[in-house]
GROMACS .gro file of C-alpha atoms in nm:
model
  335
    1MET     CA    1   9.274  11.320   6.804
    2LEU     CA    2   8.877  11.373   6.728
    3TYR     CA    3   8.789  11.768   6.671
    4SER     CA    4   8.692  11.934   6.986
    5MET     CA    5   8.322  11.925   7.024
    6PRO     CA    6   8.057  12.144   7.156
    7GLN     CA    7   7.823  12.082   7.466
    8SER     CA    8   7.510  11.899   7.322
    9GLU     CA    9   7.168  11.816   7.429
   10HIS     CA   10   7.321  11.488   7.497
   11GLY     CA   11   7.541  11.552   7.784
   12SER     CA   12   7.927  11.522   7.746
   13SER     CA   13   8.113  11.715   7.479
   14HIS     CA   14   8.354  11.469   7.426
   15PRO     CA   15   8.292  11.085   7.270
   16LEU     CA   16   8.251  10.832   7.547
   17PRO     CA   17   8.472  10.508   7.510
   18TYR     CA   18   8.371  10.264   7.275
   19GLY     CA   19   8.211  10.008   7.493
   20PRO     CA   20   8.090   9.639   7.439
   21ILE     CA   21   7.876   9.522   7.139
   22TYR     CA   22   7.539   9.464   7.389
   23ASP     CA   23   7.387   9.692   7.626
   24VAL     CA   24   7.103   9.696   7.904
   25PRO     CA   25   7.000   9.325   7.836
   26LYS     CA   26   6.717   9.125   7.984
   27PRO     CA   27   6.863   8.935   8.252
   28LEU     CA   28   6.949   8.559   8.119
   29LYS     CA   29   6.667   8.337   8.325
   30ASN     CA   30   6.905   8.016   8.322
   31THR     CA   31   7.284   7.979   8.264
   32ASP     CA   32   7.260   7.628   8.279
   33ASP     CA   33   7.063   7.662   7.931
   34VAL     CA   34   7.399   7.690   7.810
   35LEU     CA   35   7.565   7.380   7.638
   36HIS     CA   36   7.936   7.341   7.805
   37VAL     CA   37   8.156   7.136   7.585
   38MET     CA   38   8.483   6.985   7.652
   39PRO     CA   39   8.808   7.074   7.484
   40GLU     CA   40   8.816   6.733   7.285
   41SER     CA   41   8.479   6.822   7.172
   42VAL     CA   42   8.588   7.017   6.878
   43ILE     CA   43   8.903   6.944   6.632
   44GLU     CA   44   9.081   7.287   6.491
   45ILE     CA   45   9.132   7.301   6.117
   46ARG     CA   46   9.225   7.651   6.068
   47ASP     CA   47   9.266   7.991   6.177
   48LEU     CA   48   9.022   8.252   6.050
   49GLY     CA   49   9.145   8.563   6.227
   50VAL     CA   50   9.185   8.749   6.505
   51GLY     CA   51   8.899   8.857   6.718
   52ARG     CA   52   8.856   9.061   7.007
   53PHE     CA   53   8.912   8.757   7.269
   54GLY     CA   54   9.212   8.600   7.078
   55MET     CA   55   9.230   8.360   6.766
   56VAL     CA   56   8.888   8.259   6.593
   57SER     CA   57   8.924   7.929   6.440
   58LEU     CA   58   8.712   7.693   6.212
   59ALA     CA   59   8.697   7.357   6.367
   60ALA     CA   60   8.488   7.034   6.359
   61THR     CA   61   8.278   6.885   6.632
   62VAL     CA   62   8.349   6.567   6.797
   63GLY     CA   63   8.095   6.365   6.968
   64LEU     CA   64   7.814   6.625   6.967
   65SER     CA   65   7.505   6.555   6.764
   66PHE     CA   66   7.275   6.826   6.594
   67LYS     CA   67   7.042   6.755   6.907
   68ASP     CA   68   7.292   6.847   7.137
   69ILE     CA   69   7.398   7.167   7.019
   70ARG     CA   70   7.037   7.264   6.935
   71LEU     CA   71   7.032   7.275   6.538
   72GLY     CA   72   6.791   6.969   6.469
   73GLU     CA   73   6.672   6.662   6.619
   74ASN     CA   74   6.936   6.442   6.461
   75ASP     CA   75   7.096   6.275   6.771
   76ASP     CA   76   7.361   6.115   6.565
   77LYS     CA   77   7.711   6.183   6.759
   78HIS     CA   78   7.927   6.063   6.471
   79ARG     CA   79   7.837   6.325   6.231
   80SER     CA   80   8.048   6.640   6.232
   81LEU     CA   81   7.956   6.972   6.205
   82LEU     CA   82   8.169   7.280   6.134
   83VAL     CA   83   8.179   7.535   6.374
   84ALA     CA   84   8.362   7.881   6.451
   85ILE     CA   85   8.540   7.889   6.785
   86LYS     CA   86   8.633   8.196   6.950
   87LYS     CA   87   8.947   8.165   7.221
   88LEU     CA   88   9.013   8.306   7.508
   89SER     CA   89   9.369   8.462   7.493
   90PRO     CA   90   9.549   8.292   7.830
   91ASP     CA   91   9.741   8.635   7.875
   92GLY     CA   92   9.425   8.826   7.819
   93GLY     CA   93   9.398   8.927   8.203
   94LYS     CA   94   9.081   8.949   8.421
   95ASN     CA   95   8.878   9.231   8.212
   96LEU     CA   96   8.933   9.018   7.897
   97ARG     CA   97   8.775   8.731   8.070
   98ASP     CA   98   8.495   8.899   8.229
   99SER     CA   99   8.414   9.030   7.918
  100PHE     CA  100   8.421   8.705   7.774
  101GLU     CA  101   8.182   8.565   8.022
  102LYS     CA  102   7.983   8.860   7.970
  103GLU     CA  103   7.912   8.780   7.593
  104ILE     CA  104   7.832   8.418   7.679
  105LYS     CA  105   7.549   8.565   7.862
  106TYR     CA  106   7.446   8.799   7.623
  107MET     CA  107   7.465   8.578   7.328
  108ALA     CA  108   7.328   8.242   7.502
  109ARG     CA  109   6.925   8.417   7.503
  110LEU     CA  110   6.933   8.542   7.148
  111HIS     CA  111   6.777   8.267   6.916
  112HIS     CA  112   6.658   8.398   6.580
  113PRO     CA  113   6.718   8.300   6.221
  114ASN     CA  114   6.939   8.626   6.139
  115VAL     CA  115   7.154   8.635   6.428
  116VAL     CA  116   7.457   8.402   6.466
  117HIS     CA  117   7.393   8.129   6.740
  118LEU     CA  118   7.607   8.062   7.041
  119LEU     CA  119   7.612   7.669   7.009
  120GLY     CA  120   7.837   7.589   7.335
  121VAL     CA  121   8.111   7.711   7.559
  122CYS     CA  122   8.394   7.572   7.707
  123MET     CA  123   8.540   7.696   8.039
  124VAL     CA  124   8.860   7.450   8.097
  125GLY     CA  125   9.181   7.466   7.939
  126THR     CA  126   9.170   7.731   7.700
  127PRO     CA  127   8.819   7.887   7.745
  128PHE     CA  128   8.606   7.917   7.381
  129ILE     CA  129   8.313   8.015   7.238
  130MET     CA  130   8.147   7.799   6.964
  131MET     CA  131   7.917   7.963   6.720
  132GLU     CA  132   7.764   7.867   6.401
  133TYR     CA  133   8.020   7.846   6.101
  134MET     CA  134   7.886   8.080   5.803
  135GLU     CA  135   8.099   7.919   5.500
  136ASN     CA  136   8.078   8.233   5.258
  137GLY     CA  137   8.220   8.461   5.549
  138ASP     CA  138   8.133   8.822   5.611
  139LEU     CA  139   7.903   9.027   5.383
  140ASN     CA  140   8.154   9.290   5.292
  141GLU     CA  141   8.406   9.048   5.135
  142PHE     CA  142   8.136   8.844   4.987
  143LEU     CA  143   7.980   9.126   4.820
  144GLN     CA  144   8.300   9.260   4.696
  145LYS     CA  145   8.301   8.936   4.489
  146GLN     CA  146   7.981   8.946   4.347
  147ASN     CA  147   7.890   9.098   4.005
  148LEU     CA  148   7.558   9.248   3.953
  149VAL     CA  149   7.336   9.084   3.721
  150ASP     CA  150   6.911   9.151   3.666
  151ASP     CA  151   6.852   8.816   3.641
  152GLY     CA  152   6.615   8.722   4.003
  153VAL     CA  153   6.733   8.427   4.156
  154SER     CA  154   6.731   8.117   3.965
  155LEU     CA  155   6.943   8.194   3.699
  156LEU     CA  156   7.214   8.348   3.901
  157GLN     CA  157   7.580   8.164   3.834
  158GLU     CA  158   7.878   8.146   4.074
  159ASN     CA  159   7.972   8.497   4.185
  160GLU     CA  160   7.655   8.689   4.046
  161ILE     CA  161   7.423   8.891   4.255
  162SER     CA  162   7.068   9.061   4.154
  163PRO     CA  163   6.898   9.350   4.297
  164LEU     CA  164   6.639   9.066   4.416
  165VAL     CA  165   6.868   8.909   4.625
  166LEU     CA  166   7.048   9.213   4.763
  167LEU     CA  167   6.698   9.324   4.905
  168TYR     CA  168   6.652   8.971   5.039
  169MET     CA  169   6.958   9.017   5.198
  170THR     CA  170   6.875   9.342   5.340
  171VAL     CA  171   6.530   9.219   5.483
  172GLN     CA  172   6.712   8.927   5.681
  173ILE     CA  173   6.928   9.167   5.852
  174ALA     CA  174   6.639   9.426   5.929
  175SER     CA  175   6.448   9.106   6.061
  176GLY     CA  176   6.788   9.046   6.296
  177MET     CA  177   6.790   9.395   6.409
  178ARG     CA  178   6.410   9.412   6.494
  179TYR     CA  179   6.471   9.087   6.713
  180LEU     CA  180   6.767   9.210   6.866
  181ALA     CA  181   6.548   9.542   6.965
  182SER     CA  182   6.279   9.353   7.105
  183GLN     CA  183   6.534   9.220   7.328
  184ARG     CA  184   6.693   9.554   7.444
  185VAL     CA  185   7.003   9.450   7.247
  186VAL     CA  186   7.183   9.771   7.128
  187HIS     CA  187   7.447   9.611   6.868
  188ARG     CA  188   7.638   9.962   6.834
  189ASP     CA  189   7.844   9.816   6.524
  190ILE     CA  190   7.616   9.691   6.264
  191ALA     CA  191   7.778   9.690   5.915
  192THR     CA  192   7.839   9.456   5.623
  193ARG     CA  193   8.154   9.338   5.800
  194ASN     CA  194   7.940   9.217   6.091
  195CYS     CA  195   7.709   8.995   5.923
  196LEU     CA  196   7.800   8.661   5.828
  197VAL     CA  197   7.684   8.491   5.494
  198GLY     CA  198   7.578   8.121   5.457
  199HIS     CA  199   7.442   7.880   5.212
  200ASP     CA  200   7.166   8.051   4.950
  201PHE     CA  201   7.226   8.385   5.053
  202VAL     CA  202   7.123   8.353   5.436
  203VAL     CA  203   7.249   8.627   5.615
  204LYS     CA  204   7.300   8.640   5.989
  205ILE     CA  205   7.428   8.934   6.223
  206SER     CA  206   7.731   8.864   6.420
  207ASP     CA  207   7.946   9.066   6.650
  208PHE     CA  208   8.301   9.211   6.553
  209GLY     CA  209   8.458   8.932   6.668
  210MET     CA  210   8.651   8.808   6.319
  211SER     CA  211   8.674   9.119   6.152
  212ARG     CA  212   8.841   9.371   6.378
  213LYS     CA  213   9.203   9.332   6.253
  214LEU     CA  214   9.091   9.293   5.898
  215TYR     CA  215   8.871   9.615   5.907
  216GLU     CA  216   9.099   9.826   6.111
  217SER     CA  217   9.092  10.102   5.879
  218PHE     CA  218   8.710  10.142   5.899
  219TYR     CA  219   8.731  10.275   6.255
  220TYR     CA  220   8.846  10.596   6.399
  221ARG     CA  221   9.122  10.601   6.674
  222VAL     CA  222   9.084  10.829   6.948
  223HIS     CA  223   9.373  10.899   7.201
  224GLY     CA  224   9.559  10.613   7.052
  225LYS     CA  225   9.319  10.331   7.227
  226LEU     CA  226   8.924  10.405   7.162
  227ILE     CA  227   8.806  10.314   6.836
  228LEU     CA  228   8.487  10.451   6.686
  229PRO     CA  229   8.301  10.338   6.353
  230ILE     CA  230   8.255  10.696   6.281
  231ARG     CA  231   8.130  10.655   5.915
  232TRP     CA  232   7.812  10.446   6.055
  233MET     CA  233   7.751  10.649   6.348
  234ALA     CA  234   7.424  10.893   6.397
  235TYR     CA  235   7.515  11.244   6.538
  236GLU     CA  236   7.425  11.146   6.872
  237SER     CA  237   7.658  10.874   6.883
  238PHE     CA  238   7.944  11.093   6.882
  239TYR     CA  239   7.846  11.231   7.211
  240GLY     CA  240   7.865  10.855   7.357
  241LYS     CA  241   7.464  10.834   7.310
  242PHE     CA  242   7.405  10.459   7.160
  243SER     CA  243   7.081  10.328   7.145
  244VAL     CA  244   6.856  10.121   6.919
  245LYS     CA  245   6.755  10.449   6.716
  246SER     CA  246   7.139  10.468   6.665
  247ASP     CA  247   7.138  10.143   6.545
  248VAL     CA  248   6.880  10.240   6.290
  249TRP     CA  249   7.106  10.509   6.165
  250ALA     CA  250   7.387  10.242   6.134
  251PHE     CA  251   7.138  10.004   5.967
  252GLY     CA  252   7.078  10.258   5.692
  253ILE     CA  253   7.443  10.275   5.615
  254THR     CA  254   7.456   9.910   5.594
  255MET     CA  255   7.175   9.887   5.350
  256TRP     CA  256   7.375  10.143   5.152
  257GLU     CA  257   7.696   9.939   5.175
  258ILE     CA  258   7.479   9.644   5.048
  259HIS     CA  259   7.334   9.789   4.754
  260THR     CA  260   7.688   9.947   4.654
  261LEU     CA  261   7.847   9.578   4.652
  262ALA     CA  262   8.038   9.719   4.934
  263ARG     CA  263   8.280   9.862   4.680
  264TYR     CA  264   8.341  10.217   4.899
  265GLU     CA  265   8.336  10.293   5.251
  266PRO     CA  266   8.023  10.544   5.331
  267TYR     CA  267   8.120  10.891   5.266
  268HIS     CA  268   8.428  10.772   5.065
  269GLU     CA  269   8.460  11.131   4.955
  270LEU     CA  270   8.529  11.255   5.292
  271ILE     CA  271   8.833  11.214   5.502
  272ASP     CA  272   8.772  11.146   5.848
  273GLU     CA  273   8.861  11.489   5.964
  274GLU     CA  274   8.605  11.625   5.691
  275LEU     CA  275   8.332  11.350   5.812
  276ILE     CA  276   8.340  11.432   6.171
  277ALA     CA  277   8.285  11.814   6.080
  278ASP     CA  278   8.013  11.753   5.871
  279ALA     CA  279   7.856  11.528   6.086
  280MET     CA  280   7.882  11.832   6.399
  281LYS     CA  281   7.610  12.002   6.128
  282GLY     CA  282   7.364  11.773   6.284
  283ASP     CA  283   7.046  11.797   6.065
  284ARG     CA  284   7.221  12.003   5.759
  285ARG     CA  285   7.463  11.689   5.765
  286GLN     CA  286   7.526  11.500   5.448
  287ARG     CA  287   7.339  11.196   5.368
  288PRO     CA  288   7.502  10.935   5.133
  289ALA     CA  289   7.333  10.954   4.782
  290ARG     CA  290   7.118  10.714   4.647
  291PRO     CA  291   7.295  10.411   4.501
  292ALA     CA  292   7.220  10.379   4.129
  293ILE     CA  293   7.018  10.047   4.154
  294VAL     CA  294   6.801  10.174   4.426
  295PRO     CA  295   6.476  10.251   4.357
  296ASP     CA  296   6.294  10.544   4.541
  297ALA     CA  297   6.086  10.339   4.797
  298ILE     CA  298   6.416  10.181   4.930
  299TYR     CA  299   6.630  10.488   4.929
  300ASP     CA  300   6.316  10.637   5.128
  301VAL     CA  301   6.387  10.375   5.396
  302MET     CA  302   6.732  10.471   5.432
  303LEU     CA  303   6.618  10.860   5.477
  304ARG     CA  304   6.412  10.716   5.727
  305CYS     CA  305   6.698  10.602   5.906
  306TRP     CA  306   6.909  10.903   5.864
  307VAL     CA  307   6.659  11.126   6.046
  308HIS     CA  308   6.870  11.387   6.264
  309ASP     CA  309   6.636  11.329   6.559
  310PRO     CA  310   6.646  11.031   6.698
  311PHE     CA  311   6.262  11.043   6.859
  312MET     CA  312   6.151  11.130   6.494
  313ARG     CA  313   6.377  10.834   6.333
  314GLY     CA  314   6.208  10.542   6.200
  315ASP     CA  315   6.218  10.202   6.425
  316PHE     CA  316   6.319   9.879   6.331
  317GLU     CA  317   5.915   9.773   6.324
  318GLU     CA  318   5.870  10.009   6.046
  319VAL     CA  319   6.198   9.958   5.842
  320TYR     CA  320   6.153   9.612   5.854
  321SER     CA  321   5.783   9.648   5.743
  322ARG     CA  322   5.866   9.856   5.439
  323LEU     CA  323   6.156   9.653   5.328
  324PHE     CA  324   5.956   9.351   5.352
  325LEU     CA  325   5.676   9.499   5.164
  326ALA     CA  326   5.908   9.614   4.877
  327TYR     CA  327   6.068   9.255   4.867
  328THR     CA  328   5.744   9.107   4.825
  329ARG     CA  329   5.645   9.331   4.546
  330MET     CA  330   5.966   9.270   4.395
  331CYS     CA  331   5.937   8.915   4.385
  332GLN     CA  332   5.572   8.946   4.213
  333GLN     CA  333   5.724   9.154   3.943
  334CYS     CA  334   6.026   8.876   3.914
  335SER     CA  335   5.745   8.599   3.883
   0.00000   0.00000   0.00000
């Protein structure tokens, strides 16, 4: 059980339920913009995991061109594409189906190179959402397989990564989060486990659909049901306040994960109860120590993410701009 918490300036004295991943979206203008496919439009290859709605599987498209799913102008319907499908469990009930349909509406309006793209939906038989498939899996697992070297980009071997590439990945996530903020989308669970990696270190923000079971230990269970990612949460989120600014705090923790190659969970030196007690100290709360490979300019951005007062905390425009500038300068030094 969570510690008993004092009444705060944010209202409730108890944490609110950990709700859906998206919050207060702009309305979807045209639901017809979503590509509707049939069950025979995909052939399942293997299971990838268990998600919030049911099984998540790797599949291949059948009779759908790149143009059909808006990934290019190629209209060859004989060319198959690997996709991820998130299926709705048949015994999930009305509430789960409502959440499933709500996610479709939210995801359908998001179009950014660093946000996983909804490709289509099937609402007959066993309903499923068809998403981009990122061949290198989630960023947390990907980072743990890497060895850090200082060879720029061109000389990297398999399972090698450099500080420049780590910053490149960080900039991509910042770009995606800046976009989500512009769309009034509050992610609520940004972390390396919820980012996916494709070819050439391309990173895209995802939801927690494929990783909740795998990363169950990263969440704190309240009253046996509610789960909270407390090691990524800003102070105000312990009182149920999630916003773009609480996403900024969590992004700072995500930056820290990236630059430690996800070898440790945040605040790994504290057990859950100690972390909660420390978080209640407000502005006197501990901040994660600077990773050894992180220069002052990058750690300064992390610290801007971890300002206690959300009104004084950096926003994603500032964070992205500072990271992009740091990346540009590092590229110049490597050339």
